[in-house]
Coordinates of C-alpha atoms in Angstrom, one line a residue:
M89 CA 56.5 21.6 -62.6
F90 CA 56.1 24.8 -64.7
Q91 CA 55.1 28.4 -64.3
I92 CA 52.2 30.0 -66.0
F93 CA 52.5 33.5 -67.5
V94 CA 50.0 35.9 -69.0
D95 CA 50.4 39.6 -69.9
S96 CA 48.2 42.1 -68.1
A97 CA 45.8 42.2 -71.0
A98 CA 44.6 38.8 -69.7
N99 CA 42.6 40.9 -67.2
L100 CA 43.0 38.6 -64.2
P101 CA 42.1 40.2 -61.0
A102 CA 45.1 40.2 -58.6
V103 CA 43.4 37.8 -56.1
T104 CA 42.5 35.4 -59.0
A105 CA 46.1 35.4 -60.2
K106 CA 47.4 34.7 -56.7
K107 CA 44.8 31.9 -56.2
Y108 CA 45.8 30.1 -59.3
N109 CA 49.6 30.9 -59.1
I110 CA 49.6 32.8 -62.5
H111 CA 52.4 35.3 -63.2
V112 CA 51.2 38.5 -64.7
I113 CA 53.6 40.6 -66.9
S114 CA 52.4 44.1 -67.0
F115 CA 52.0 46.5 -69.8
V116 CA 53.0 50.1 -69.1
N117 CA 50.9 53.0 -70.6
L118 CA 51.7 56.7 -70.9
I119 CA 48.9 58.9 -69.6
S120 CA 49.6 62.5 -70.4
G121 CA 53.3 61.7 -70.4
K122 CA 53.2 59.9 -67.0
E123 CA 54.0 56.1 -66.9
V124 CA 51.2 53.9 -65.5
T125 CA 51.6 50.2 -64.8
C126 CA 48.5 48.4 -65.9
Y127 CA 48.6 45.6 -63.3
N128 CA 49.0 46.0 -59.6
P129 CA 49.4 42.6 -57.7
D130 CA 48.5 44.1 -54.4
L131 CA 45.0 45.5 -55.1
S132 CA 41.7 44.1 -53.9
P133 CA 38.8 43.8 -56.4
E134 CA 37.3 46.9 -54.9
E135 CA 40.5 48.8 -55.4
E136 CA 40.9 47.6 -58.9
R137 CA 37.4 48.8 -59.7
E138 CA 38.2 52.2 -58.2
K139 CA 41.4 52.5 -60.2
G140 CA 39.5 51.5 -63.3
K141 CA 37.0 54.3 -62.7
E142 CA 39.7 56.8 -62.3
Y143 CA 41.4 55.6 -65.6
Y144 CA 38.2 55.6 -67.7
D145 CA 37.1 58.9 -66.2
A146 CA 40.4 60.4 -67.4
M147 CA 39.7 59.0 -70.9
R148 CA 36.3 60.6 -70.8
K149 CA 38.0 64.0 -70.1
G150 CA 40.3 63.5 -73.1
C151 CA 43.6 62.6 -71.6
E152 CA 46.4 61.6 -74.0
I153 CA 47.2 57.8 -73.8
K154 CA 49.9 55.9 -75.4
T155 CA 50.2 52.1 -75.2
G156 CA 53.3 50.0 -76.0
L157 CA 54.5 46.5 -76.2
I158 CA 56.2 44.5 -73.4
S159 CA 59.8 44.2 -74.4
T160 CA 61.7 41.1 -75.5
A161 CA 64.1 41.8 -72.6
T162 CA 61.2 41.7 -70.1
F163 CA 59.9 38.4 -71.3
E164 CA 63.4 37.0 -71.2
E165 CA 64.0 38.2 -67.7
K166 CA 60.7 36.7 -66.5
F167 CA 61.1 33.4 -68.3
Q168 CA 64.7 33.1 -67.1
K169 CA 63.5 33.3 -63.4
A170 CA 61.4 30.2 -64.1
F171 CA 64.4 28.5 -65.5
D172 CA 66.5 29.5 -62.5
A173 CA 63.8 27.8 -60.4
D174 CA 64.2 24.6 -62.5
Q175 CA 60.7 25.0 -63.9
D176 CA 59.3 25.1 -67.5
V177 CA 57.3 28.0 -68.9
L178 CA 53.8 28.3 -70.4
Y179 CA 52.8 31.7 -71.7
L180 CA 49.3 32.6 -73.0
S181 CA 49.5 35.6 -75.2
L182 CA 47.2 38.5 -76.3
S183 CA 46.4 37.7 -80.0
K184 CA 49.3 38.3 -82.4
N185 CA 46.9 39.9 -84.8
I186 CA 46.0 42.6 -82.2
S187 CA 49.4 43.1 -80.7
G188 CA 53.1 42.4 -81.3
N189 CA 53.4 40.9 -77.8
F190 CA 53.5 37.3 -79.0
N191 CA 56.4 38.0 -81.2
S192 CA 58.3 39.7 -78.3
A193 CA 57.7 36.5 -76.2
R194 CA 58.8 34.4 -79.2
L195 CA 62.0 36.1 -79.7
A196 CA 62.7 35.9 -75.9
A197 CA 61.9 32.1 -75.9
E198 CA 64.2 31.4 -78.9
E199 CA 67.1 33.4 -77.2
L200 CA 66.7 31.5 -73.9
L201 CA 66.3 28.1 -75.5
S202 CA 69.4 28.6 -77.6
Q203 CA 71.4 28.9 -74.5
N204 CA 69.5 26.4 -72.4
T205 CA 71.3 23.2 -71.5
T206 CA 68.9 22.0 -68.8
G207 CA 66.3 20.6 -71.1
R208 CA 63.7 23.1 -69.8
K209 CA 60.9 24.0 -72.1
I210 CA 58.9 27.1 -73.1
R211 CA 55.5 26.7 -74.6
L212 CA 53.8 29.7 -76.1
I213 CA 50.1 29.8 -76.8
D214 CA 48.5 32.6 -78.9
S215 CA 45.0 33.0 -77.5
L216 CA 43.9 34.6 -80.8
N217 CA 41.8 36.9 -78.4
A218 CA 42.2 39.3 -75.6
S219 CA 41.2 40.1 -72.0
L220 CA 39.6 37.3 -70.0
A221 CA 39.7 35.0 -73.0
Q222 CA 43.4 34.7 -72.1
G223 CA 42.8 34.8 -68.4
L224 CA 40.3 31.9 -68.4
L225 CA 42.6 29.8 -70.5
A226 CA 45.4 30.4 -67.9
I227 CA 43.0 29.4 -65.1
Y228 CA 42.1 26.2 -66.8
A229 CA 45.9 25.6 -67.4
S230 CA 46.5 26.1 -63.7
I231 CA 43.8 23.6 -62.7
M232 CA 45.4 21.0 -65.1
R233 CA 48.8 21.7 -63.6
D234 CA 47.4 21.0 -60.1
K235 CA 46.3 17.6 -61.3
G236 CA 50.0 16.8 -62.0
M237 CA 50.0 17.4 -65.8
S238 CA 53.3 18.4 -67.4
V239 CA 53.8 21.6 -69.4
D240 CA 53.4 19.8 -72.8
E241 CA 50.2 17.9 -71.6
V242 CA 48.7 21.1 -70.4
A243 CA 49.7 23.2 -73.5
D244 CA 48.4 20.3 -75.8
S245 CA 45.1 20.3 -73.9
I246 CA 44.7 24.2 -73.9
E247 CA 45.5 24.7 -77.6
P248 CA 42.2 23.1 -78.9
L249 CA 40.3 25.4 -76.5
V250 CA 41.6 28.5 -78.2
G251 CA 39.2 28.1 -81.2
K252 CA 36.3 27.6 -78.7
M253 CA 37.0 30.5 -76.4
N254 CA 34.6 33.3 -77.4
G255 CA 35.0 37.0 -76.7
V256 CA 32.0 39.3 -77.5
F257 CA 31.8 42.9 -76.4
T258 CA 30.1 46.3 -77.1
V259 CA 31.5 49.8 -76.4
G260 CA 30.0 53.0 -75.0
D261 CA 31.4 55.5 -77.6
L262 CA 32.3 54.7 -81.2
K263 CA 35.0 57.3 -81.3
Y264 CA 37.5 55.0 -79.7
L265 CA 36.9 52.4 -82.3
S266 CA 37.4 55.0 -85.0
R267 CA 40.8 56.1 -83.5
T268 CA 42.0 52.6 -83.9
G269 CA 40.7 52.4 -87.5
R270 CA 38.2 49.7 -86.8
I271 CA 35.4 52.0 -88.2
K272 CA 35.4 55.3 -90.1
G273 CA 35.1 58.5 -88.1
S274 CA 32.0 59.5 -90.1
I275 CA 30.3 56.2 -89.2
A276 CA 31.2 56.6 -85.5
T277 CA 29.7 60.1 -85.5
I278 CA 26.4 58.9 -87.2
G279 CA 26.4 55.8 -85.0
N280 CA 26.7 57.8 -81.8
V281 CA 23.8 60.1 -82.9
L282 CA 21.6 57.2 -83.7
K283 CA 22.7 55.3 -80.6
I284 CA 23.9 52.4 -82.7
K285 CA 25.8 49.9 -80.6
P286 CA 28.0 47.3 -82.3
I287 CA 28.7 43.9 -81.0
L288 CA 32.2 42.9 -81.8
R289 CA 34.0 39.6 -81.4
G290 CA 37.3 37.9 -81.8
N291 CA 37.2 35.7 -84.8
K292 CA 38.9 32.4 -85.3
D293 CA 42.0 34.1 -86.8
G294 CA 42.4 36.4 -83.8
Y295 CA 41.1 39.7 -85.5
I296 CA 38.5 41.9 -83.9
V297 CA 35.4 42.0 -86.2
T298 CA 31.9 43.4 -86.1
Y299 CA 29.3 40.8 -85.4
K300 CA 26.1 42.9 -85.6
N301 CA 24.7 46.3 -84.8
V302 CA 22.0 46.9 -82.2
R303 CA 20.2 50.1 -81.3
G304 CA 20.3 51.2 -77.7
R305 CA 22.4 50.2 -74.7
K306 CA 19.9 48.0 -72.9
A307 CA 19.1 46.2 -76.2
V308 CA 22.8 45.5 -76.9
L309 CA 23.3 44.2 -73.3
N310 CA 20.3 41.8 -73.6
T311 CA 21.7 40.6 -77.0
L312 CA 25.1 39.9 -75.4
I313 CA 23.3 37.9 -72.7
N314 CA 21.5 35.8 -75.3
L315 CA 24.7 35.3 -77.3
V316 CA 26.3 33.7 -74.3
C317 CA 23.3 31.6 -73.1
D318 CA 22.6 30.4 -76.7
N319 CA 26.2 29.4 -77.5
I320 CA 27.8 28.3 -74.3
I321 CA 28.5 24.6 -73.9
K322 CA 28.3 22.8 -70.5
P323 CA 27.9 26.1 -68.6
E324 CA 27.8 24.3 -65.3
E325 CA 31.5 23.5 -65.8
Q326 CA 32.5 26.9 -67.0
I327 CA 33.8 30.2 -65.5
I328 CA 32.3 33.1 -67.4
G329 CA 34.4 36.2 -67.7
I330 CA 32.9 39.7 -67.6
A331 CA 35.2 42.7 -68.2
H332 CA 33.9 46.3 -68.1
A333 CA 35.5 49.7 -68.5
D334 CA 33.7 51.5 -65.6
A335 CA 30.3 49.9 -66.4
Y336 CA 29.9 48.0 -63.2
E337 CA 26.2 48.3 -62.9
D338 CA 25.8 47.0 -66.4
S339 CA 28.1 44.0 -65.6
L340 CA 25.9 43.2 -62.6
Y341 CA 22.8 43.3 -64.7
I342 CA 24.4 40.9 -67.2
M343 CA 25.5 38.5 -64.5
D344 CA 22.1 38.4 -62.9
K345 CA 20.3 37.8 -66.2
I346 CA 22.7 35.1 -67.2
K347 CA 22.1 33.3 -63.8
E348 CA 18.4 33.5 -64.4
K349 CA 18.8 31.6 -67.8
I350 CA 21.5 29.1 -67.2
K351 CA 23.4 27.5 -64.3
V352 CA 27.2 28.3 -64.5
R353 CA 30.1 27.2 -62.4
D354 CA 31.3 30.8 -61.5
F355 CA 31.9 34.3 -62.9
I356 CA 34.8 36.6 -62.9
N357 CA 33.6 40.2 -63.1
T358 CA 36.5 42.7 -63.3
S359 CA 37.5 46.1 -64.5
Y360 CA 38.8 46.2 -68.1
D361 CA 42.6 46.2 -68.3
F362 CA 44.1 49.6 -69.0
C363 CA 46.1 48.6 -72.2
T364 CA 43.4 47.0 -74.3
G365 CA 40.8 49.2 -72.6
S366 CA 42.4 52.2 -74.0
H367 CA 41.6 51.0 -77.5
V368 CA 37.8 50.4 -76.9
G369 CA 37.0 53.1 -74.4
P370 CA 34.8 53.8 -71.3
D371 CA 31.6 51.8 -70.9
T372 CA 32.9 48.9 -72.9
I373 CA 31.6 45.5 -71.6
A374 CA 32.9 42.2 -72.7
L375 CA 31.9 38.5 -72.2
F376 CA 34.0 35.5 -72.5
F377 CA 33.0 31.8 -72.6
I378 CA 33.6 28.4 -74.3
G379 CA 31.3 27.5 -77.1
K380 CA 31.6 24.6 -79.7
D381 CA 33.5 27.1 -81.9
R382 CA 33.8 30.7 -82.6
E383 CA 30.9 30.8 -85.2
L384 CA 28.2 32.3 -83.1
A385 CA 24.6 31.7 -83.8
Q386 CA 22.6 34.9 -84.5
S387 CA 20.7 36.0 -81.5

């Protein structure tokens, strides 16, 4: 047997992580100097949504937020516990081209494996994406594990899905993208005045890039809906992920419209995780699904 790990950027609701027996290693943010753990394993979906509202309201009010990496020591501690239970490790990471987290986990794995005499394994998979793109891959890995597949069999099956797992999103305020250097401050100011809403995506190399610009919130939501419905493959077999930064009503609108267009296996609709959400800001909404690749058709 083996244990499945994700970082809290994977955006799995606590009830979902428990259902699929997935271990979540949490980021810790500093909010106006106070430490905030980004993942709480004991919250209900309603409580997670309320905590999300509090967090993104604080962002709207201009609180100071600092994010950081999960330490190599933390990864080493978590992976060692799996070894102590005589189990292998599968870790699905936030894109290494977004965060240094993958490297922290890699260093931990190398250290543990150099000392390991039991033959236990650690498989690391870079999702080349973020949020529920990671989380959904972990869920599919859990389903494979329940069928009796080994850690190598599951990892070898999940790795090809990385290049097919799409993440598309839009933001509420362009200033948060300008703070992270994704767009210039002057462009953010003009875009906000003109109500320009970008659609961004994770490309095949794990970078966040602009896909297209749309004018108006409702128009950009409808474009996201069409992108999913036009590019998803075998939707009846898929779980579609929706992550929102205190944009719950918009997420329900998107979910209802997708249901009208295609039949899907299920949805996960959850509040955006605090770590990556800090970089995109309140009212962000993101969708995650498997397509034939990440080269989306224009919608």
